PDB file of C-alpha atoms and ligand atoms in Angstrom:
ATOM      1  CA  MET A 186     -45.470 -25.798  -0.329  1.00 38.00           C
ATOM      2  CA  LYS A 187     -46.834 -29.230   0.421  1.00 38.00           C
ATOM      3  CA  ARG A 188     -43.757 -30.822  -1.070  1.00 41.00           C
ATOM      4  CA  ARG A 189     -41.397 -28.609   0.903  1.00 40.00           C
ATOM      5  CA  HIS A 190     -43.186 -29.391   4.111  1.00 38.00           C
ATOM      6  CA  PHE A 191     -42.877 -33.055   3.315  1.00 36.00           C
ATOM      7  CA  LEU A 192     -39.138 -32.737   2.723  1.00 36.00           C
ATOM      8  CA  ILE A 193     -38.712 -31.074   6.063  1.00 34.00           C
ATOM      9  CA  LYS A 194     -40.876 -33.567   7.904  1.00 33.00           C
ATOM     10  CA  THR A 195     -38.972 -36.524   6.537  1.00 34.00           C
ATOM     11  CA  GLY A 196     -35.832 -35.124   8.104  1.00 34.00           C
ATOM     12  CA  ILE A 197     -33.700 -36.421   5.285  1.00 35.00           C
ATOM     13  CA  ALA A 198     -30.265 -34.839   5.195  1.00 36.00           C
ATOM     14  CA  CYS A 199     -29.893 -32.379   2.374  1.00 36.00           C
ATOM     15  CA  ALA A 200     -26.942 -32.480   0.038  1.00 39.00           C
ATOM     16  CA  GLY A 201     -26.028 -31.793  -3.512  1.00 39.00           C
ATOM     17  CA  ILE A 202     -24.312 -33.394  -6.444  1.00 41.00           C
ATOM     18  CA  THR A 203     -22.915 -32.202  -9.669  1.00 39.00           C
ATOM     19  CA  ILE A 204     -20.696 -33.373 -12.398  1.00 40.00           C
ATOM     20  CA  LEU A 205     -20.422 -30.232 -14.401  1.00 41.00           C
ATOM     21  CA  PRO A 206     -17.547 -30.620 -16.833  1.00 39.00           C
ATOM     22  CA  SER A 207     -15.989 -27.421 -15.544  1.00 39.00           C
ATOM     23  CA  ILE A 208     -16.046 -28.432 -11.905  1.00 42.00           C
ATOM     24  CA  SER A 209     -12.699 -29.556 -10.700  1.00 41.00           C
ATOM     25  CA  CYS A 210     -12.940 -33.003  -9.282  1.00 40.00           C
ATOM     26  CA  SER A 211     -10.204 -35.437  -8.534  1.00 42.00           C
ATOM     27  CA  ASN A 212     -12.355 -38.409  -9.546  1.00 44.00           C
ATOM     28  CA  LYS A 213     -14.220 -36.874 -12.436  1.00 47.00           C
ATOM     29  CA  LYS A 214     -13.381 -39.711 -14.799  1.00 41.00           C
ATOM     30  CA  GLU A 215     -14.488 -42.306 -12.341  1.00 41.00           C
ATOM     31  CA  GLU A 216     -17.715 -40.417 -11.647  1.00 48.00           C
ATOM     32  CA  THR A 217     -18.535 -40.108 -15.321  1.00 45.00           C
ATOM     33  CA  GLU A 218     -17.984 -43.777 -15.922  1.00 42.00           C
ATOM     34  CA  THR A 219     -19.586 -45.288 -12.874  1.00 49.00           C
ATOM     35  CA  GLY A 220     -21.937 -42.690 -11.486  1.00 57.00           C
ATOM     36  CA  ILE A 221     -20.180 -42.880  -8.137  1.00 91.00           C
ATOM     37  CA  PHE A 222     -19.617 -39.392  -6.882  1.00 97.00           C
ATOM     38  CA  SER A 223     -16.762 -38.040  -4.798  1.00 97.00           C
ATOM     39  CA  LEU A 224     -15.942 -34.891  -2.885  1.00 97.00           C
ATOM     40  CA  PRO A 225     -14.187 -32.367  -5.145  1.00 97.00           C
ATOM     41  CA  ASN A 226     -11.163 -30.416  -3.991  1.00 96.00           C
ATOM     42  CA  LEU A 227     -11.686 -26.756  -3.188  1.00 96.00           C
ATOM     43  CA  GLY A 228      -8.792 -25.461  -5.243  1.00 93.00           C
ATOM     44  CA  TYR A 229      -7.702 -23.240  -2.322  1.00 97.00           C
ATOM     45  CA  ASP A 230      -6.968 -23.674   1.379  1.00 98.00           C
ATOM     46  CA  TYR A 231      -9.669 -23.569   4.037  1.00 98.00           C
ATOM     47  CA  ALA A 232      -8.105 -20.371   5.381  1.00 98.00           C
ATOM     48  CA  ALA A 233      -7.758 -18.738   1.977  1.00 98.00           C
ATOM     49  CA  LEU A 234     -11.030 -16.811   2.235  1.00 98.00           C
ATOM     50  CA  GLU A 235     -10.203 -15.335   5.647  1.00 98.00           C
ATOM     51  CA  PRO A 236     -11.312 -13.033   7.121  1.00 97.00           C
ATOM     52  CA  LYS A 237     -14.551 -12.895   5.131  1.00 98.00           C
ATOM     53  CA  VAL A 238     -15.172 -16.638   5.493  1.00 98.00           C
ATOM     54  CA  ASP A 239     -13.343 -18.303   8.374  1.00 98.00           C
ATOM     55  CA  ALA A 240     -11.282 -21.458   7.993  1.00 98.00           C
ATOM     56  CA  LEU A 241     -13.276 -23.540  10.479  1.00 98.00           C
ATOM     57  CA  THR A 242     -16.528 -22.811   8.672  1.00 98.00           C
ATOM     58  CA  MET A 243     -14.928 -23.761   5.361  1.00 98.00           C
ATOM     59  CA  LYS A 244     -13.484 -26.984   6.754  1.00 98.00           C
ATOM     60  CA  ILE A 245     -16.731 -28.139   8.379  1.00 98.00           C
ATOM     61  CA  HIS A 246     -18.738 -27.054   5.356  1.00 98.00           C
ATOM     62  CA  HIS A 247     -16.536 -29.054   2.984  1.00 98.00           C
ATOM     63  CA  THR A 248     -15.572 -32.127   5.019  1.00 98.00           C
ATOM     64  CA  LYS A 249     -18.828 -32.606   6.931  1.00 98.00           C
ATOM     65  CA  HIS A 250     -21.734 -31.013   5.080  1.00 98.00           C
ATOM     66  CA  HIS A 251     -20.647 -31.478   1.471  1.00 98.00           C
ATOM     67  CA  ALA A 252     -19.055 -34.863   2.171  1.00 98.00           C
ATOM     68  CA  GLY A 253     -22.297 -35.975   3.780  1.00 98.00           C
ATOM     69  CA  TYR A 254     -24.274 -35.068   0.696  1.00 98.00           C
ATOM     70  CA  VAL A 255     -21.881 -37.041  -1.504  1.00 98.00           C
ATOM     71  CA  LYS A 256     -22.053 -40.100   0.735  1.00 97.00           C
ATOM     72  CA  ASN A 257     -25.846 -40.001   0.925  1.00 97.00           C
ATOM     73  CA  LEU A 258     -26.154 -39.385  -2.811  1.00 98.00           C
ATOM     74  CA  ASN A 259     -24.171 -42.504  -3.592  1.00 97.00           C
ATOM     75  CA  LYS A 260     -26.287 -44.465  -1.138  1.00 96.00           C
ATOM     76  CA  ALA A 261     -29.519 -43.119  -2.629  1.00 97.00           C
ATOM     77  CA  LEU A 262     -28.409 -44.100  -6.129  1.00 97.00           C
ATOM     78  CA  GLU A 263     -27.690 -47.734  -5.279  1.00 95.00           C
ATOM     79  CA  ASN A 264     -31.018 -49.065  -6.512  1.00 92.00           C
ATOM     80  CA  HIS A 265     -32.366 -45.972  -8.218  1.00 96.00           C
ATOM     81  CA  ARG A 266     -33.438 -45.618 -11.855  1.00 96.00           C
ATOM     82  CA  LEU A 267     -31.071 -42.642 -12.260  1.00 97.00           C
ATOM     83  CA  LYS A 268     -27.985 -44.604 -11.256  1.00 95.00           C
ATOM     84  CA  GLY A 269     -25.220 -44.123 -13.827  1.00 94.00           C
ATOM     85  CA  GLN A 270     -26.350 -40.682 -14.939  1.00 96.00           C
ATOM     86  CA  ASN A 271     -24.199 -37.629 -14.421  1.00 96.00           C
ATOM     87  CA  LEU A 272     -25.037 -35.055 -11.791  1.00 97.00           C
ATOM     88  CA  GLU A 273     -26.663 -32.520 -14.082  1.00 97.00           C
ATOM     89  CA  SER A 274     -28.896 -35.207 -15.581  1.00 97.00           C
ATOM     90  CA  ILE A 275     -29.892 -36.391 -12.138  1.00 98.00           C
ATOM     91  CA  CYS A 276     -30.838 -32.857 -11.087  1.00 98.00           C
ATOM     92  CA  LYS A 277     -32.831 -32.334 -14.286  1.00 98.00           C
ATOM     93  CA  SER A 278     -34.631 -35.654 -13.886  1.00 98.00           C
ATOM     94  CA  VAL A 279     -35.685 -35.631 -10.248  1.00 98.00           C
ATOM     95  CA  SER A 280     -39.328 -35.166  -9.370  1.00 97.00           C
ATOM     96  CA  SER A 281     -41.185 -34.554  -6.144  1.00 96.00           C
ATOM     97  CA  LYS A 282     -42.015 -38.254  -5.849  1.00 96.00           C
ATOM     98  CA  THR A 283     -40.977 -40.042  -2.684  1.00 96.00           C
ATOM     99  CA  ASP A 284     -38.384 -42.129  -4.526  1.00 96.00           C
ATOM    100  CA  ASP A 285     -36.523 -38.994  -5.565  1.00 98.00           C
ATOM    101  CA  ILE A 286     -36.435 -37.065  -2.288  1.00 98.00           C
ATOM    102  CA  ALA A 287     -32.991 -38.302  -1.258  1.00 98.00           C
ATOM    103  CA  LEU A 288     -31.656 -37.388  -4.698  1.00 98.00           C
ATOM    104  CA  VAL A 289     -33.173 -33.913  -4.557  1.00 98.00           C
ATOM    105  CA  ASN A 290     -31.554 -33.314  -1.201  1.00 98.00           C
ATOM    106  CA  ASN A 291     -28.202 -34.988  -1.750  1.00 98.00           C
ATOM    107  CA  GLY A 292     -27.849 -34.635  -5.505  1.00 98.00           C
ATOM    108  CA  GLY A 293     -28.727 -30.986  -5.109  1.00 98.00           C
ATOM    109  CA  GLY A 294     -26.363 -30.700  -2.162  1.00 98.00           C
ATOM    110  CA  HIS A 295     -23.456 -32.093  -4.172  1.00 98.00           C
ATOM    111  CA  TYR A 296     -24.204 -30.018  -7.256  1.00 98.00           C
ATOM    112  CA  ASN A 297     -24.795 -26.802  -5.335  1.00 98.00           C
ATOM    113  CA  HIS A 298     -21.674 -27.015  -3.184  1.00 98.00           C
ATOM    114  CA  SER A 299     -19.447 -28.056  -6.076  1.00 98.00           C
ATOM    115  CA  LEU A 300     -20.570 -24.950  -7.935  1.00 98.00           C
ATOM    116  CA  PHE A 301     -20.215 -22.797  -4.823  1.00 98.00           C
ATOM    117  CA  TRP A 302     -16.571 -23.729  -4.191  1.00 98.00           C
ATOM    118  CA  GLU A 303     -15.800 -23.146  -7.819  1.00 97.00           C
ATOM    119  CA  ILE A 304     -17.151 -19.602  -8.049  1.00 97.00           C
ATOM    120  CA  LEU A 305     -15.305 -18.407  -4.942  1.00 98.00           C
ATOM    121  CA  THR A 306     -11.701 -17.231  -4.939  1.00 97.00           C
ATOM    122  CA  PRO A 307      -9.312 -15.581  -2.475  1.00 96.00           C
ATOM    123  CA  ASN A 308      -8.640 -13.076  -5.263  1.00 92.00           C
ATOM    124  CA  GLY A 309     -12.201 -11.875  -5.642  1.00 89.00           C
ATOM    125  CA  GLU A 310     -12.859  -9.618  -8.577  1.00 88.00           C
ATOM    126  CA  ASN A 311     -14.942  -6.499  -8.151  1.00 87.00           C
ATOM    127  CA  GLN A 312     -17.170  -7.235 -11.105  1.00 94.00           C
ATOM    128  CA  PRO A 313     -17.357  -9.263 -14.297  1.00 96.00           C
ATOM    129  CA  LYS A 314     -16.041  -8.078 -17.635  1.00 94.00           C
ATOM    130  CA  GLY A 315     -16.969  -8.492 -21.265  1.00 96.00           C
ATOM    131  CA  LYS A 316     -20.147 -10.198 -22.386  1.00 97.00           C
ATOM    132  CA  LEU A 317     -21.256 -11.223 -18.906  1.00 98.00           C
ATOM    133  CA  LEU A 318     -21.007  -7.636 -17.677  1.00 98.00           C
ATOM    134  CA  GLU A 319     -22.922  -6.471 -20.738  1.00 98.00           C
ATOM    135  CA  ALA A 320     -25.635  -9.060 -20.142  1.00 98.00           C
ATOM    136  CA  ILE A 321     -25.928  -8.087 -16.477  1.00 98.00           C
ATOM    137  CA  GLN A 322     -26.195  -4.434 -17.423  1.00 98.00           C
ATOM    138  CA  ASN A 323     -28.788  -5.180 -20.096  1.00 98.00           C
ATOM    139  CA  THR A 324     -30.931  -7.217 -17.718  1.00 98.00           C
ATOM    140  CA  PHE A 325     -30.517  -5.375 -14.431  1.00 98.00           C
ATOM    141  CA  SER A 326     -29.512  -1.895 -15.739  1.00 98.00           C
ATOM    142  CA  SER A 327     -26.235  -1.928 -13.807  1.00 98.00           C
ATOM    143  CA  PHE A 328     -23.903  -4.279 -11.955  1.00 98.00           C
ATOM    144  CA  GLU A 329     -24.669  -2.389  -8.746  1.00 98.00           C
ATOM    145  CA  THR A 330     -28.395  -2.970  -9.168  1.00 98.00           C
ATOM    146  CA  PHE A 331     -27.766  -6.655  -9.849  1.00 98.00           C
ATOM    147  CA  THR A 332     -25.668  -6.947  -6.681  1.00 98.00           C
ATOM    148  CA  GLU A 333     -28.351  -5.203  -4.669  1.00 98.00           C
ATOM    149  CA  LEU A 334     -31.145  -7.466  -5.971  1.00 98.00           C
ATOM    150  CA  PHE A 335     -29.081 -10.638  -5.642  1.00 98.00           C
ATOM    151  CA  SER A 336     -28.025  -9.792  -2.084  1.00 98.00           C
ATOM    152  CA  LYS A 337     -31.557  -8.848  -1.065  1.00 98.00           C
ATOM    153  CA  THR A 338     -32.911 -12.115  -2.481  1.00 98.00           C
ATOM    154  CA  GLY A 339     -30.424 -14.049  -0.363  1.00 98.00           C
ATOM    155  CA  ALA A 340     -30.947 -11.974   2.754  1.00 98.00           C
ATOM    156  CA  THR A 341     -34.723 -12.307   2.645  1.00 97.00           C
ATOM    157  CA  LEU A 342     -34.939 -16.007   1.748  1.00 97.00           C
ATOM    158  CA  PHE A 343     -36.834 -17.637   4.599  1.00 97.00           C
ATOM    159  CA  GLY A 344     -35.067 -20.593   6.188  1.00 97.00           C
ATOM    160  CA  SER A 345     -32.334 -22.519   4.385  1.00 98.00           C
ATOM    161  CA  GLY A 346     -31.585 -22.293   0.703  1.00 98.00           C
ATOM    162  CA  TRP A 347     -29.658 -20.783  -2.144  1.00 98.00           C
ATOM    163  CA  VAL A 348     -29.759 -17.642  -4.269  1.00 98.00           C
ATOM    164  CA  TRP A 349     -28.865 -18.043  -7.925  1.00 98.00           C
ATOM    165  CA  LEU A 350     -27.972 -16.174 -11.059  1.00 98.00           C
ATOM    166  CA  ILE A 351     -29.228 -18.331 -13.908  1.00 98.00           C
ATOM    167  CA  VAL A 352     -29.620 -18.255 -17.638  1.00 98.00           C
ATOM    168  CA  ASN A 353     -33.318 -19.048 -18.011  1.00 97.00           C
ATOM    169  CA  LYS A 354     -35.091 -20.966 -20.751  1.00 94.00           C
ATOM    170  CA  SER A 355     -35.324 -17.773 -22.831  1.00 95.00           C
ATOM    171  CA  GLY A 356     -31.570 -17.255 -22.607  1.00 96.00           C
ATOM    172  CA  ILE A 357     -31.996 -14.309 -20.252  1.00 97.00           C
ATOM    173  CA  LEU A 358     -30.177 -13.766 -16.960  1.00 98.00           C
ATOM    174  CA  GLU A 359     -32.454 -14.102 -13.965  1.00 98.00           C
ATOM    175  CA  ILE A 360     -32.070 -14.058 -10.184  1.00 98.00           C
ATOM    176  CA  THR A 361     -33.923 -16.779  -8.334  1.00 98.00           C
ATOM    177  CA  SER A 362     -33.793 -18.653  -5.055  1.00 98.00           C
ATOM    178  CA  THR A 363     -34.471 -22.234  -3.987  1.00 98.00           C
ATOM    179  CA  GLN A 364     -35.298 -23.934  -0.717  1.00 98.00           C
ATOM    180  CA  ASN A 365     -32.999 -26.394   1.027  1.00 98.00           C
ATOM    181  CA  GLN A 366     -30.740 -28.114  -1.561  1.00 98.00           C
ATOM    182  CA  GLU A 367     -33.037 -27.688  -4.525  1.00 98.00           C
ATOM    183  CA  ASN A 368     -31.543 -25.923  -7.530  1.00 98.00           C
ATOM    184  CA  PRO A 369     -32.698 -24.355 -10.810  1.00 98.00           C
ATOM    185  CA  LEU A 370     -31.785 -27.448 -12.836  1.00 98.00           C
ATOM    186  CA  MET A 371     -34.636 -29.286 -11.103  1.00 98.00           C
ATOM    187  CA  GLU A 372     -37.279 -28.175 -13.546  1.00 98.00           C
ATOM    188  CA  GLN A 373     -39.884 -30.581 -12.192  1.00 97.00           C
ATOM    189  CA  ILE A 374     -39.461 -29.162  -8.712  1.00 97.00           C
ATOM    190  CA  VAL A 375     -38.724 -25.437  -8.792  1.00 98.00           C
ATOM    191  CA  ASP A 376     -40.836 -22.576 -10.087  1.00 96.00           C
ATOM    192  CA  VAL A 377     -37.990 -20.887 -11.987  1.00 97.00           C
ATOM    193  CA  SER A 378     -35.609 -23.178 -13.839  1.00 98.00           C
ATOM    194  CA  GLY A 379     -32.509 -22.610 -15.910  1.00 98.00           C
ATOM    195  CA  THR A 380     -28.749 -23.069 -15.897  1.00 98.00           C
ATOM    196  CA  PRO A 381     -27.009 -21.735 -12.777  1.00 98.00           C
ATOM    197  CA  ILE A 382     -23.853 -19.701 -13.361  1.00 98.00           C
ATOM    198  CA  LEU A 383     -23.574 -18.327  -9.812  1.00 98.00           C
ATOM    199  CA  GLY A 384     -24.917 -19.794  -6.583  1.00 98.00           C
ATOM    200  CA  LEU A 385     -24.690 -18.562  -3.029  1.00 98.00           C
ATOM    201  CA  ASP A 386     -25.290 -20.788  -0.010  1.00 98.00           C
ATOM    202  CA  VAL A 387     -27.389 -18.974   2.599  1.00 98.00           C
ATOM    203  CA  TRP A 388     -27.857 -21.905   4.964  1.00 98.00           C
ATOM    204  CA  GLU A 389     -26.815 -20.926   8.479  1.00 97.00           C
ATOM    205  CA  HIS A 390     -23.998 -23.500   8.368  1.00 97.00           C
ATOM    206  CA  ALA A 391     -22.342 -21.332   5.707  1.00 98.00           C
ATOM    207  CA  TYR A 392     -21.881 -18.360   7.992  1.00 97.00           C
ATOM    208  CA  TYR A 393     -23.157 -18.826  11.544  1.00 97.00           C
ATOM    209  CA  LEU A 394     -19.806 -19.419  13.308  1.00 96.00           C
ATOM    210  CA  LYS A 395     -18.534 -16.005  12.239  1.00 97.00           C
ATOM    211  CA  TYR A 396     -21.655 -13.971  11.518  1.00 97.00           C
ATOM    212  CA  GLN A 397     -24.284 -15.603  13.780  1.00 97.00           C
ATOM    213  CA  ASN A 398     -27.619 -14.123  12.654  1.00 96.00           C
ATOM    214  CA  ARG A 399     -26.071 -11.457  10.392  1.00 97.00           C
ATOM    215  CA  ARG A 400     -26.763 -13.103   7.031  1.00 97.00           C
ATOM    216  CA  ALA A 401     -26.780  -9.812   5.114  1.00 97.00           C
ATOM    217  CA  GLU A 402     -23.260  -9.019   6.339  1.00 98.00           C
ATOM    218  CA  TYR A 403     -22.067 -12.474   5.249  1.00 98.00           C
ATOM    219  CA  ILE A 404     -23.575 -11.923   1.807  1.00 98.00           C
ATOM    220  CA  LYS A 405     -22.016  -8.481   1.463  1.00 97.00           C
ATOM    221  CA  ASN A 406     -18.581  -9.875   2.303  1.00 97.00           C
ATOM    222  CA  ILE A 407     -18.753 -13.052   0.254  1.00 97.00           C
ATOM    223  CA  MET A 408     -19.856 -11.086  -2.807  1.00 97.00           C
ATOM    224  CA  GLU A 409     -16.323  -9.660  -2.738  1.00 97.00           C
ATOM    225  CA  LEU A 410     -14.912 -13.184  -3.164  1.00 97.00           C
ATOM    226  CA  ILE A 411     -16.675 -14.056  -6.408  1.00 98.00           C
ATOM    227  CA  ASN A 412     -14.551 -15.516  -9.191  1.00 97.00           C
ATOM    228  CA  TRP A 413     -16.246 -13.589 -11.995  1.00 98.00           C
ATOM    229  CA  THR A 414     -13.870 -15.095 -14.544  1.00 97.00           C
ATOM    230  CA  LYS A 415     -15.267 -18.531 -13.669  1.00 97.00           C
ATOM    231  CA  VAL A 416     -18.857 -17.245 -13.720  1.00 98.00           C
ATOM    232  CA  ALA A 417     -18.199 -15.737 -17.153  1.00 98.00           C
ATOM    233  CA  GLU A 418     -16.857 -19.103 -18.384  1.00 97.00           C
ATOM    234  CA  LYS A 419     -20.083 -20.745 -17.301  1.00 98.00           C
ATOM    235  CA  PHE A 420     -22.124 -17.992 -18.928  1.00 98.00           C
ATOM    236  CA  ALA A 421     -20.222 -18.488 -22.176  1.00 97.00           C
ATOM    237  CA  THR A 422     -21.134 -22.189 -22.301  1.00 95.00           C
ATOM    238  CA  THR A 423     -24.867 -21.780 -21.700  1.00 92.00           C
TER     239      THR A 423
HETATM  240 MN1  MN3 B   9     -23.880 -25.539   2.538  1.00 82.01          MN
END
């Protein structure tokens, strides 16, 4: 808790970074070679998730919030020991030390949002299929129970953060949440670490224009926009 309080007190803008191979990114080659990160394309229009997520929220979220994290990540890396590493490596390497705070906030912000855009689709699927569905049923007893637990975790998270479905160190699916722009790759920072395959942004900026204080309603609706095919691809590579 001391660390989280410190992050808040410093007032450093939170953002995230990620260079997952599967994340679509117009400058992926450049990022891999130079460590300079850029804002990925969404893969769909800002209005494509209407009416569940409104176009203005999507546009501000992408062009202001996410873009800010990318800009501040690149700035934070200028004279940092992790410069030149890819986004996943940066997330895995950051600690709670003062030197890393900007990378936690902005590296996390870039990673988290890149994943978020990727696992949403206008053609949301009701539920996963195949091995991912089997794994969810084995771990949570049913897809419905998983959805209930995942949604409740997001709805009850205090303040700003993310709810995740991860493959943990034992290779088991697990639901977890993180504060601010932290994520489960940050094993030196979070209590529960692993590889995220699904992440949901529950910061107010993700829903407040349309839903105001009704976070649970936002979660219920956005869970109908999940690209389970993409989540299953991520699960298959863990
Ligand atoms: Mn956000």
